[in-house]
PDB file of C-alpha atoms in Angstrom:
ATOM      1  CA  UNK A  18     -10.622  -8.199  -0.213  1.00 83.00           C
ATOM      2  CA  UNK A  19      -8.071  -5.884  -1.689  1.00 95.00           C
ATOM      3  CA  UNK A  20      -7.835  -2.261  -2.007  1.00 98.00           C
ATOM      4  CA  UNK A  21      -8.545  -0.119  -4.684  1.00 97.00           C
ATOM      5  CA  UNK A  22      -4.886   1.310  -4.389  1.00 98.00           C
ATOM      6  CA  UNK A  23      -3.739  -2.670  -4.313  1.00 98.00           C
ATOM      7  CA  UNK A  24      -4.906  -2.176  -7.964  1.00 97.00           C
ATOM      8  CA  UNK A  25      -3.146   0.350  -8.776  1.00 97.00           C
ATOM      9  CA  UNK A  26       0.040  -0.959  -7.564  1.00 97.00           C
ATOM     10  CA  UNK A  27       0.282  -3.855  -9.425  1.00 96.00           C
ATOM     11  CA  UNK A  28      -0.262  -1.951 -12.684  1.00 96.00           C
ATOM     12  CA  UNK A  29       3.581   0.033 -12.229  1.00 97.00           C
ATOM     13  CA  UNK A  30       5.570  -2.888 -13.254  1.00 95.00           C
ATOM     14  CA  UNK A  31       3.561  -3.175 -16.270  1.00 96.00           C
ATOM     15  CA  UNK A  32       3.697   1.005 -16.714  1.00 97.00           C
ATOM     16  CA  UNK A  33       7.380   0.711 -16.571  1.00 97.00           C
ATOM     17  CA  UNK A  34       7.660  -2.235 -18.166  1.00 97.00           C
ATOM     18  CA  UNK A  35       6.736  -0.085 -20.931  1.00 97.00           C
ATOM     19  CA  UNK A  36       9.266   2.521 -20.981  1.00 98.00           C
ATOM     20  CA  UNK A  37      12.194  -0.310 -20.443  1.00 97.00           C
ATOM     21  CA  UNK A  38      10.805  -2.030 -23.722  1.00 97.00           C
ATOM     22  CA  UNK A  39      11.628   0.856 -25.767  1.00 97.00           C
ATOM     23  CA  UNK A  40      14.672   1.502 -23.909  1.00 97.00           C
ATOM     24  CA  UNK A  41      15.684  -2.157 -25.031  1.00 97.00           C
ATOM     25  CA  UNK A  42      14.810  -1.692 -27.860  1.00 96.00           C
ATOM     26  CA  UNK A  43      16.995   1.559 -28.568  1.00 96.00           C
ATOM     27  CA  UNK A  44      20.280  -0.572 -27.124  1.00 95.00           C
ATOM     28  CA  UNK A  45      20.137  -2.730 -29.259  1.00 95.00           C
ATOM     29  CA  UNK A  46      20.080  -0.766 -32.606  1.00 91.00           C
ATOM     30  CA  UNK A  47      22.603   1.256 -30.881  1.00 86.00           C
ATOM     31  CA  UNK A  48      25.321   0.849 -33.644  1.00 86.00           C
ATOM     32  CA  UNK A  49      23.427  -0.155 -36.298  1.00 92.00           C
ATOM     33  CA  UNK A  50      20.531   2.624 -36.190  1.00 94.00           C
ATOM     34  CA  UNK A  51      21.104   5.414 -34.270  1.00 93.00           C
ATOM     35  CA  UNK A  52      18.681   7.459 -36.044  1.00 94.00           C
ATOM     36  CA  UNK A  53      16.062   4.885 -34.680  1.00 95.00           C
ATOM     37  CA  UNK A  54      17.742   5.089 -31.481  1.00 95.00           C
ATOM     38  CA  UNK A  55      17.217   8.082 -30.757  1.00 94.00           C
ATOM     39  CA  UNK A  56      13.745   7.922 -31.785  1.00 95.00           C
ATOM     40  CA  UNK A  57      12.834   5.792 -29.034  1.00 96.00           C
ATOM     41  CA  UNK A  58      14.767   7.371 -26.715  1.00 95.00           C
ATOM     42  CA  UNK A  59      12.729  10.699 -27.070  1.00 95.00           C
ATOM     43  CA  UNK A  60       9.829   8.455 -26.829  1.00 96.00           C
ATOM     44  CA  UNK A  61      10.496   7.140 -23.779  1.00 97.00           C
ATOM     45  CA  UNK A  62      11.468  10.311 -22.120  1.00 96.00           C
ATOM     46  CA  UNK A  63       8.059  11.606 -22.852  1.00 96.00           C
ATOM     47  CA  UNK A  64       6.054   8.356 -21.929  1.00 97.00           C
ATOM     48  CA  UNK A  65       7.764   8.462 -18.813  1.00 97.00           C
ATOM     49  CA  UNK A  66       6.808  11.415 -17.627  1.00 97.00           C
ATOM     50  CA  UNK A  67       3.366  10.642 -18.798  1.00 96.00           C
ATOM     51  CA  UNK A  68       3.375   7.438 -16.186  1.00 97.00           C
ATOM     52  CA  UNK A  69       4.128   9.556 -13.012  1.00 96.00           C
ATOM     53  CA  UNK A  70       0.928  11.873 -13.867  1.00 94.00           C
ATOM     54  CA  UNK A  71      -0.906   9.063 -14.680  1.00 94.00           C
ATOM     55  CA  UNK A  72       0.130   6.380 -11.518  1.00 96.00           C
ATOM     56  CA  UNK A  73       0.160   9.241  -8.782  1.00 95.00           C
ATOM     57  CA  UNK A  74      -3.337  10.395 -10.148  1.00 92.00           C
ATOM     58  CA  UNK A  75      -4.487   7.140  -9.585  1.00 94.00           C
ATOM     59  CA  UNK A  76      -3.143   6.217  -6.027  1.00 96.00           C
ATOM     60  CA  UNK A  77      -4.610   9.240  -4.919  1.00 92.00           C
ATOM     61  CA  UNK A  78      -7.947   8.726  -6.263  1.00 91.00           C
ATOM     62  CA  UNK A  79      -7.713   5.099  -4.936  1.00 94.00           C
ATOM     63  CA  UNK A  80      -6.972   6.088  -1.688  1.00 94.00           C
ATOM     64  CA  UNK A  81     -10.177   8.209  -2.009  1.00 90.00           C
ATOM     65  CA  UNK A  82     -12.207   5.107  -3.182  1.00 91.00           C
ATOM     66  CA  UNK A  83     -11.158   3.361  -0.090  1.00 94.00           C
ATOM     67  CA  UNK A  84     -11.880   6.272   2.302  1.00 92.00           C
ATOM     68  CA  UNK A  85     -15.605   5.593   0.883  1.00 87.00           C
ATOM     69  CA  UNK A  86     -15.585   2.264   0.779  1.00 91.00           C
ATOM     70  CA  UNK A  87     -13.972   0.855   3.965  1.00 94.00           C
ATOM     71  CA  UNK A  88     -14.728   4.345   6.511  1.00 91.00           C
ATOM     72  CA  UNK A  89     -17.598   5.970   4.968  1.00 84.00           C
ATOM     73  CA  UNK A  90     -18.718   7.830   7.974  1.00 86.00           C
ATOM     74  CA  UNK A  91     -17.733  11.150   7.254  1.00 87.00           C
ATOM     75  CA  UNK A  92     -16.487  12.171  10.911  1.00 87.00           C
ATOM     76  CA  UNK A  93     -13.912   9.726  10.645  1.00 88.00           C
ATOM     77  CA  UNK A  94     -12.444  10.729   7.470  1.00 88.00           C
ATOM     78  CA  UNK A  95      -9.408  12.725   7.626  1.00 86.00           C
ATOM     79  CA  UNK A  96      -9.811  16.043   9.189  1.00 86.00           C
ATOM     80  CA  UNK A  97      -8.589  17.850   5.202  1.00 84.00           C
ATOM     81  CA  UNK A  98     -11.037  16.306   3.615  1.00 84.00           C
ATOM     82  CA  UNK A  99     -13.917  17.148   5.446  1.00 86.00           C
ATOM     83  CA  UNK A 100     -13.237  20.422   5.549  1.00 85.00           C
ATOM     84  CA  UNK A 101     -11.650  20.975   1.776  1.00 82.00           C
ATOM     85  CA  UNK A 102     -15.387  19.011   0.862  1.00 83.00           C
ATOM     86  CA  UNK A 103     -17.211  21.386   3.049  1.00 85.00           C
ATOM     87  CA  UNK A 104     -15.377  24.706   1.814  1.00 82.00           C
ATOM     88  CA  UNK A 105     -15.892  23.877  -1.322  1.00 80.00           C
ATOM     89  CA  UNK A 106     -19.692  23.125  -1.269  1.00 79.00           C
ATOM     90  CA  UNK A 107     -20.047  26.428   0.822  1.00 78.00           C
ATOM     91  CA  UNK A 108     -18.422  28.592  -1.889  1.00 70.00           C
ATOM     92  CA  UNK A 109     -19.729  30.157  -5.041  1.00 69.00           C
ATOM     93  CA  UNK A 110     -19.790  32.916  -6.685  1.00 67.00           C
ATOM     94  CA  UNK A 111     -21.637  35.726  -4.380  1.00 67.00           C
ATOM     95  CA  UNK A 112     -21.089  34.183  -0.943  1.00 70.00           C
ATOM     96  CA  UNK A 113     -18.568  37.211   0.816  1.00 76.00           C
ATOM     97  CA  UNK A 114     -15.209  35.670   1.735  1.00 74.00           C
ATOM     98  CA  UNK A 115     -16.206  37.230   5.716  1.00 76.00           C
ATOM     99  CA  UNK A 116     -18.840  34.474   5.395  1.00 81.00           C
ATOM    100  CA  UNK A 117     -17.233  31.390   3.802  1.00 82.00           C
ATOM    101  CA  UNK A 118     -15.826  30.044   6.798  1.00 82.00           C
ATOM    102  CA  UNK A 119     -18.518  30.352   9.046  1.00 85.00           C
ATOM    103  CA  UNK A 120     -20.596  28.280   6.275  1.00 85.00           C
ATOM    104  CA  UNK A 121     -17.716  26.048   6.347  1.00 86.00           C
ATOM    105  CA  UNK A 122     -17.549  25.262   9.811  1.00 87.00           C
ATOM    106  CA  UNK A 123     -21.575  24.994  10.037  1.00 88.00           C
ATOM    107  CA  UNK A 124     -21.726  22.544   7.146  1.00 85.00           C
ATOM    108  CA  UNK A 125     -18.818  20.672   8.736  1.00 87.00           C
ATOM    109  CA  UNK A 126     -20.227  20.427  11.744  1.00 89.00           C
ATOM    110  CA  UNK A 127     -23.831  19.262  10.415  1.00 89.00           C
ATOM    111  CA  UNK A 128     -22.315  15.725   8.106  1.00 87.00           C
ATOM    112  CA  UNK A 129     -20.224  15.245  11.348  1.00 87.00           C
ATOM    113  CA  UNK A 130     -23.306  14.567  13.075  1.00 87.00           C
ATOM    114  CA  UNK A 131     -25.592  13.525   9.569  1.00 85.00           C
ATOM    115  CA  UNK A 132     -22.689  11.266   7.764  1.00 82.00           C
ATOM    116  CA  UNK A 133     -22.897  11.779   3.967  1.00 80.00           C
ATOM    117  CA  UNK A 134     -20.379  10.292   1.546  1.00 78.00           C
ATOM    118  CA  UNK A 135     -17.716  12.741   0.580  1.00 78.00           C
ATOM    119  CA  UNK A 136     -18.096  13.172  -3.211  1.00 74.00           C
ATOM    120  CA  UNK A 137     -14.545  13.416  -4.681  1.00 68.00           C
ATOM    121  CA  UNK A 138     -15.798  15.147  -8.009  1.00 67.00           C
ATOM    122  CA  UNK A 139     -15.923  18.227  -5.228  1.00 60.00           C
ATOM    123  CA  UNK A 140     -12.408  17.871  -4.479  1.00 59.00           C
ATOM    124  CA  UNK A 141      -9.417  18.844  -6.617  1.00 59.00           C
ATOM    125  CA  UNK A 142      -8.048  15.059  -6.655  1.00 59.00           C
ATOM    126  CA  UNK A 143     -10.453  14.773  -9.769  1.00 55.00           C
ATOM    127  CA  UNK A 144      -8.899  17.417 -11.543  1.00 61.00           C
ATOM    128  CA  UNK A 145      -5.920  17.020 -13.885  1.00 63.00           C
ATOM    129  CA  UNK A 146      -2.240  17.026 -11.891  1.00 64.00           C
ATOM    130  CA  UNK A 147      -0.896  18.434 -15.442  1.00 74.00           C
ATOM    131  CA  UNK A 148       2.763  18.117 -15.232  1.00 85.00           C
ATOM    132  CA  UNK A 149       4.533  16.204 -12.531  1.00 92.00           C
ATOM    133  CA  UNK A 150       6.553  19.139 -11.078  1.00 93.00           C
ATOM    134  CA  UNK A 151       7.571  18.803  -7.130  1.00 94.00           C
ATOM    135  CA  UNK A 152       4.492  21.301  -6.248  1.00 92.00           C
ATOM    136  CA  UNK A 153       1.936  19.676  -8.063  1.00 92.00           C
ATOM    137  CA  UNK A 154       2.714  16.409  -6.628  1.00 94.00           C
ATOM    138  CA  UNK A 155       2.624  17.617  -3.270  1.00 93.00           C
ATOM    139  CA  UNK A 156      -0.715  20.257  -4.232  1.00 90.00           C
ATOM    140  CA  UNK A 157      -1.902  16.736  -5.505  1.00 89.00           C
ATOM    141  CA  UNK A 158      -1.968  14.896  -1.805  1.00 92.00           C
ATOM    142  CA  UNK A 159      -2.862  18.256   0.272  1.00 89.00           C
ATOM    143  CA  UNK A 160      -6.484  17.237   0.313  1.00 85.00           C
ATOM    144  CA  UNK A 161      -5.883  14.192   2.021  1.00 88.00           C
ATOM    145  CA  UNK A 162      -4.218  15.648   4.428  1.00 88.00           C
ATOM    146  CA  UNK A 163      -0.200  15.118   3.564  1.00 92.00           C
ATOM    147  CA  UNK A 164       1.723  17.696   3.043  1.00 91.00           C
ATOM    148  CA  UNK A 165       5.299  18.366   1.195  1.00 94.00           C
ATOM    149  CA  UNK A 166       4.919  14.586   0.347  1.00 96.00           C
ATOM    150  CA  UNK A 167       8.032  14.702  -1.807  1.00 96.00           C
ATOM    151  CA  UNK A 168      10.351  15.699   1.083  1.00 95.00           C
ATOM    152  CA  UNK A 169       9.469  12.362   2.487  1.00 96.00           C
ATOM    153  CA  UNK A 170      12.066  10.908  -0.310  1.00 96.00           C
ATOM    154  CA  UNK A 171      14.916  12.812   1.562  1.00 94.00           C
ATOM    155  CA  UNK A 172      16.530  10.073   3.455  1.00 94.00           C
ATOM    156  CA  UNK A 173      19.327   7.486   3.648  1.00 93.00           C
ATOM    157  CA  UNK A 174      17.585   5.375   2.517  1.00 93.00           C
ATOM    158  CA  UNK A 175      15.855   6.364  -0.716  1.00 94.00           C
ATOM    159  CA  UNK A 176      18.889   8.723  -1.937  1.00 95.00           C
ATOM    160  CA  UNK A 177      21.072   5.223  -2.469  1.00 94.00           C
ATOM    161  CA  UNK A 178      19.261   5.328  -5.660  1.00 95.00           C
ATOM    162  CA  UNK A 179      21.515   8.522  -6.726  1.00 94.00           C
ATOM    163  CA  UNK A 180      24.882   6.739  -5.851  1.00 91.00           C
ATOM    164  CA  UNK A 181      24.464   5.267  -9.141  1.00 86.00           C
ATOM    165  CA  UNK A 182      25.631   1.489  -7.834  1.00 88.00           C
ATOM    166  CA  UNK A 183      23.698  -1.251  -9.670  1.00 88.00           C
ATOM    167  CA  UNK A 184      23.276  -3.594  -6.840  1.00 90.00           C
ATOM    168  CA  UNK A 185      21.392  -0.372  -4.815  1.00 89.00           C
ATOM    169  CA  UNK A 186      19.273  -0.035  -7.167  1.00 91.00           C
ATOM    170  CA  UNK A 187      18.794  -3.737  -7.637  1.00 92.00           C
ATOM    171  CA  UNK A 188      18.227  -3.769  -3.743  1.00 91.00           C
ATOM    172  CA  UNK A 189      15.692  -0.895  -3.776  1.00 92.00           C
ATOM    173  CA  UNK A 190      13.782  -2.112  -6.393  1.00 93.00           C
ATOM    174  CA  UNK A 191      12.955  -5.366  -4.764  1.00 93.00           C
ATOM    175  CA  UNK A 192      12.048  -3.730  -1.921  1.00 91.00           C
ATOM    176  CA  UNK A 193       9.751  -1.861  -3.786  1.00 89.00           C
ATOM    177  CA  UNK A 194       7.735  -4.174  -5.795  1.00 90.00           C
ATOM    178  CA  UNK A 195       7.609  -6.268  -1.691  1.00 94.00           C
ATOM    179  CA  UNK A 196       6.142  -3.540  -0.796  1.00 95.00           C
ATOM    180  CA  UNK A 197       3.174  -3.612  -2.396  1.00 96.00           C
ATOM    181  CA  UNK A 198       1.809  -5.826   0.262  1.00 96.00           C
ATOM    182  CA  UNK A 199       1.674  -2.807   2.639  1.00 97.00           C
ATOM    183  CA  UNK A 200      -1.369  -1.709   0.452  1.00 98.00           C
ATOM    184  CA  UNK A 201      -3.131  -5.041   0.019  1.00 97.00           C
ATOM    185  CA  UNK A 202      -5.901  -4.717   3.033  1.00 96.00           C
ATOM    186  CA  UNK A 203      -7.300  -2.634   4.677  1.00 97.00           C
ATOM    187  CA  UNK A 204      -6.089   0.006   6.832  1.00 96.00           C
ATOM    188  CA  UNK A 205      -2.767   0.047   5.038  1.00 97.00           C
ATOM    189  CA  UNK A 206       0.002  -1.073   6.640  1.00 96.00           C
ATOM    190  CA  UNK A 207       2.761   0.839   8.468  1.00 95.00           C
ATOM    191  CA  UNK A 208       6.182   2.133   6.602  1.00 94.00           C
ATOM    192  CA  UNK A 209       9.680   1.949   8.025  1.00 93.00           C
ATOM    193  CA  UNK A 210       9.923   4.693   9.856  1.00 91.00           C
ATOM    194  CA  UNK A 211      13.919   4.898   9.115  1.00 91.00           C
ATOM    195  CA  UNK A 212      13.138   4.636   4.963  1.00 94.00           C
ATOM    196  CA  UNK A 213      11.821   7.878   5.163  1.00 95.00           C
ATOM    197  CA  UNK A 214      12.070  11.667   6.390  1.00 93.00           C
ATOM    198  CA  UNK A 215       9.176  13.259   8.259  1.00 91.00           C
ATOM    199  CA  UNK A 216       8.602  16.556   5.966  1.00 88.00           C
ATOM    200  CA  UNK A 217       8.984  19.951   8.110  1.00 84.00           C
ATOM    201  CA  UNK A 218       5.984  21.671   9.329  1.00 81.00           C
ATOM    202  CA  UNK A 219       7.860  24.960   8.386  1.00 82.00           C
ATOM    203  CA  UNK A 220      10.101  26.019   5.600  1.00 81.00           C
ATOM    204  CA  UNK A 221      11.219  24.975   2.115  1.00 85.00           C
ATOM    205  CA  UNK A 222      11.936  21.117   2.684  1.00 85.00           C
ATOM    206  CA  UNK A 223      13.880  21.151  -0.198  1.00 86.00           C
ATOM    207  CA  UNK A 224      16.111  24.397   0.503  1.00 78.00           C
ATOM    208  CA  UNK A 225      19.081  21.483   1.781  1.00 74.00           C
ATOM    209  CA  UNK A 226      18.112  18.656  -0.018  1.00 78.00           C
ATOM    210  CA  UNK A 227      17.371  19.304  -3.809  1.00 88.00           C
ATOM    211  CA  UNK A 228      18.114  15.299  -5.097  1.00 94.00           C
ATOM    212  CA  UNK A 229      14.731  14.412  -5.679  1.00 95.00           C
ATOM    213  CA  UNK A 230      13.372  17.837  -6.849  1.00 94.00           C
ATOM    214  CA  UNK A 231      16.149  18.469  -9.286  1.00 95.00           C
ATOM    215  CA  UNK A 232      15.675  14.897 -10.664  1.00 96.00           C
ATOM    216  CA  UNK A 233      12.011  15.828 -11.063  1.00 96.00           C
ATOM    217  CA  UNK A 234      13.103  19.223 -12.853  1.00 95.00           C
ATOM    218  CA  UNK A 235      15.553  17.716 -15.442  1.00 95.00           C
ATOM    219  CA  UNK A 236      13.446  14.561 -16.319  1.00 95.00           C
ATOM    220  CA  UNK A 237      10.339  17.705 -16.796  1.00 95.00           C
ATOM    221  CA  UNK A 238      12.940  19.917 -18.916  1.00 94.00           C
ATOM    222  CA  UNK A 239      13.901  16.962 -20.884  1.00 94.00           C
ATOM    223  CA  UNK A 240      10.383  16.064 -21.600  1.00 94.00           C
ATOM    224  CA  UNK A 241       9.128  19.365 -22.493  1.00 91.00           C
ATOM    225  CA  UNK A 242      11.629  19.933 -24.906  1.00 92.00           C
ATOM    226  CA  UNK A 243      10.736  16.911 -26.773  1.00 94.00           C
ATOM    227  CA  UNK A 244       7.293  17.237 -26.559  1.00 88.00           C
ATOM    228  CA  UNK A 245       7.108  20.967 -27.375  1.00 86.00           C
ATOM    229  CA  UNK A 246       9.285  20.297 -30.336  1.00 83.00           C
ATOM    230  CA  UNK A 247      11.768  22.910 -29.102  1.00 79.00           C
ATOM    231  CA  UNK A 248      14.629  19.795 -29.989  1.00 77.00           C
ATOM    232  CA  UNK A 249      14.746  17.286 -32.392  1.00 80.00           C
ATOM    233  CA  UNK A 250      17.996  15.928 -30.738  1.00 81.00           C
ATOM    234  CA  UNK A 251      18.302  12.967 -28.279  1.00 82.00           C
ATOM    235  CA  UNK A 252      20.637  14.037 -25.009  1.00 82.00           C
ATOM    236  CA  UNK A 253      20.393  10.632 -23.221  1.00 87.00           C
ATOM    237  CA  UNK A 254      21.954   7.742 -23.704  1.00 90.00           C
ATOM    238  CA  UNK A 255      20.078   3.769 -23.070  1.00 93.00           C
ATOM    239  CA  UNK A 256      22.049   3.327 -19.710  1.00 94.00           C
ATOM    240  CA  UNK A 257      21.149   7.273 -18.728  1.00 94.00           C
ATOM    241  CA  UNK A 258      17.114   6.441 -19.406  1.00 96.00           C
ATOM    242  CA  UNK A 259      17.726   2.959 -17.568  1.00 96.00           C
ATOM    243  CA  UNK A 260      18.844   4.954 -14.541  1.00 96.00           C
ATOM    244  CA  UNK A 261      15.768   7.659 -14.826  1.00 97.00           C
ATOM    245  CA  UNK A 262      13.596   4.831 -14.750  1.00 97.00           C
ATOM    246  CA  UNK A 263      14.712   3.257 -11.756  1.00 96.00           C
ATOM    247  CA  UNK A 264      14.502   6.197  -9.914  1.00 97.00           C
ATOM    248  CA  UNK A 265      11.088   6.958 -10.836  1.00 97.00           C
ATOM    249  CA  UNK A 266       9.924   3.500 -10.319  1.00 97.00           C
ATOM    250  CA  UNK A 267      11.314   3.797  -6.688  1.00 97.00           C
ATOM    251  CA  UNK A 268       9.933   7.514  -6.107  1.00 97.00           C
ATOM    252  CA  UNK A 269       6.377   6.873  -6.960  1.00 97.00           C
ATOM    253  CA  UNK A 270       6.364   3.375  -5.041  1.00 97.00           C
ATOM    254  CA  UNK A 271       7.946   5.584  -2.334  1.00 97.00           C
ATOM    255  CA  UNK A 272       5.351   8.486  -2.705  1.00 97.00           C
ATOM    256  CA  UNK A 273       2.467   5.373  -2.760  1.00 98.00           C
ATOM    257  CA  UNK A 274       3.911   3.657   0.565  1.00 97.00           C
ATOM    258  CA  UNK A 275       4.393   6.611   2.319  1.00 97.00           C
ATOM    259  CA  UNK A 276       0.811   8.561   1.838  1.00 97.00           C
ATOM    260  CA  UNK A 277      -0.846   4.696   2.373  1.00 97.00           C
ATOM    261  CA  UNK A 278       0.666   4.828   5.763  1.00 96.00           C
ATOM    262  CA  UNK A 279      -0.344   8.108   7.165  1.00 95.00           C
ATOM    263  CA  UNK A 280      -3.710   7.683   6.399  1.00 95.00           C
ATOM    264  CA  UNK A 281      -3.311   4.034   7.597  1.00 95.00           C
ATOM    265  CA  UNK A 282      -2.530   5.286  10.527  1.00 93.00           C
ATOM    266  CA  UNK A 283      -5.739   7.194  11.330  1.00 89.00           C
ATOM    267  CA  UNK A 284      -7.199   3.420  11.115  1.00 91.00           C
ATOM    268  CA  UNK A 285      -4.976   1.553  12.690  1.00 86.00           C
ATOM    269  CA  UNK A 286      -6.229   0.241  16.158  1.00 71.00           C
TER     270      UNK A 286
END
């Protein structure tokens, strides 16, 4: 049987798919319309924005799903969880903050021993991630205990995208869509250890190593303008946007692989 996030996976090729058809489309009325050009240029900045919300938002939510399905017994589910689940059924509005996380801990402690579901609507997975910036991604995969999740991106490995050869990215993309395996059964598979960078327990993991979050930033900035209507002008060319959409295909596979493992790992005999 597959996984929920198996499901999910499969679904990026077609989600990019998308963005590259208008992307084709643009090149090839290059000379002949650039008015329409740049048209669908705009439009694919914007959609493609709209497909990291949307994918991330649903890995995370599918790794939820198969928390339920495959552990259910709530003392086995990652230690951020249970307690982000039990905080949040202990607070309301009138409980003083002195007494929250005693009423944590005591809650905690009682499905540890009575196993109950955990009910995601409680947790702040099944809220909106609004727009993809590098915090909100990482907010996004706090409650499943992985933090700074970004960061992970900071290696040899993944920053061959940036060199801007053709055959890397060819390479990396393969290895990508491959990848998809890792997520197929249940508990996830391992990663590479050497395709990716153990975020810092302390510190601003991007303080050093701003490639990924400044990609993140412009493709945001880019978006917003065009969405906001701040610009009616088109500032990327077809081969720019063919680029940007290589490297997000590869960051949210990344992102995917990376958070499957760790929690993988807390399966794993």
């Amino acid at each position: 049987m597959s996984t929920a996030v198996f499901e999910v996976a499969i679904t990026l090729p077609q989600r990019m798919g998308e963005v590259r058809k208008l992307v084709e489309k643009a090149e090839l009325c290059n000379e002949t319309d650039p008015e329409f050009r740049d048209a669908l240029c705009r439009s694919a900045s914007v959609l493609l924005v709209s497909h990291v919300e949307g994918f991330l938002k649903d890995v995370v939510s599918s790794i939820c799903a198969d928390l339920n399905y495959f552990v259910r017994d709530f003392s086995r589910m990652p230690e951020s969880m249970k307690r982000d689940f039990s905080y949040r059924i202990s607070h309301y509005d009138g409980v003083p903050k002195c007494d929250i996380e005693k009423r944590t801990n005591k809650i905690k402690e009682f499905f540890t021993i009575n196993s109950v579901p955990i009910d995601f609507d409680f947790l702040p997975i099944k809220e909106n991630m609004g727009n993809p910036t590098v915090s909100s991604i990482d907010k996004y995969f706090t409650p499943i205990g992985i933090n700074k999740i970004v960061s992970s991106l900071s290696s040899d490995f993944y920053h061959q995208i940036f060199s801007g050869s053709a055959s890397s990215a060819y390479k990396l993309l393969r290895k990508c869509k491959s990848s998809y395996s890792k997520v197929y059964s249940w508990p996830y598979q391992a990663y590479s250890n050497s395709d990716f960078k153990e975020p810092p327990n302390k510190g601003d993991p991007y303080a050093t190593d701003a490639l990924w979050a400044t990609f993140i930033e412009d493709m945001l900035r880019r978006r917003h303008k065009i969405a906001h209507g701040s610009t009616l002008e088109n500032t990327e060319s077809t081969v720019n946007l063919e680029r940007d959409i290589n490297k997000v295909e590869i960051m949210i596979t990344g992102i995917m692989i990376y958070a499957c493992g760790k929690i993988g790992s807390y399966y794993r005999a």
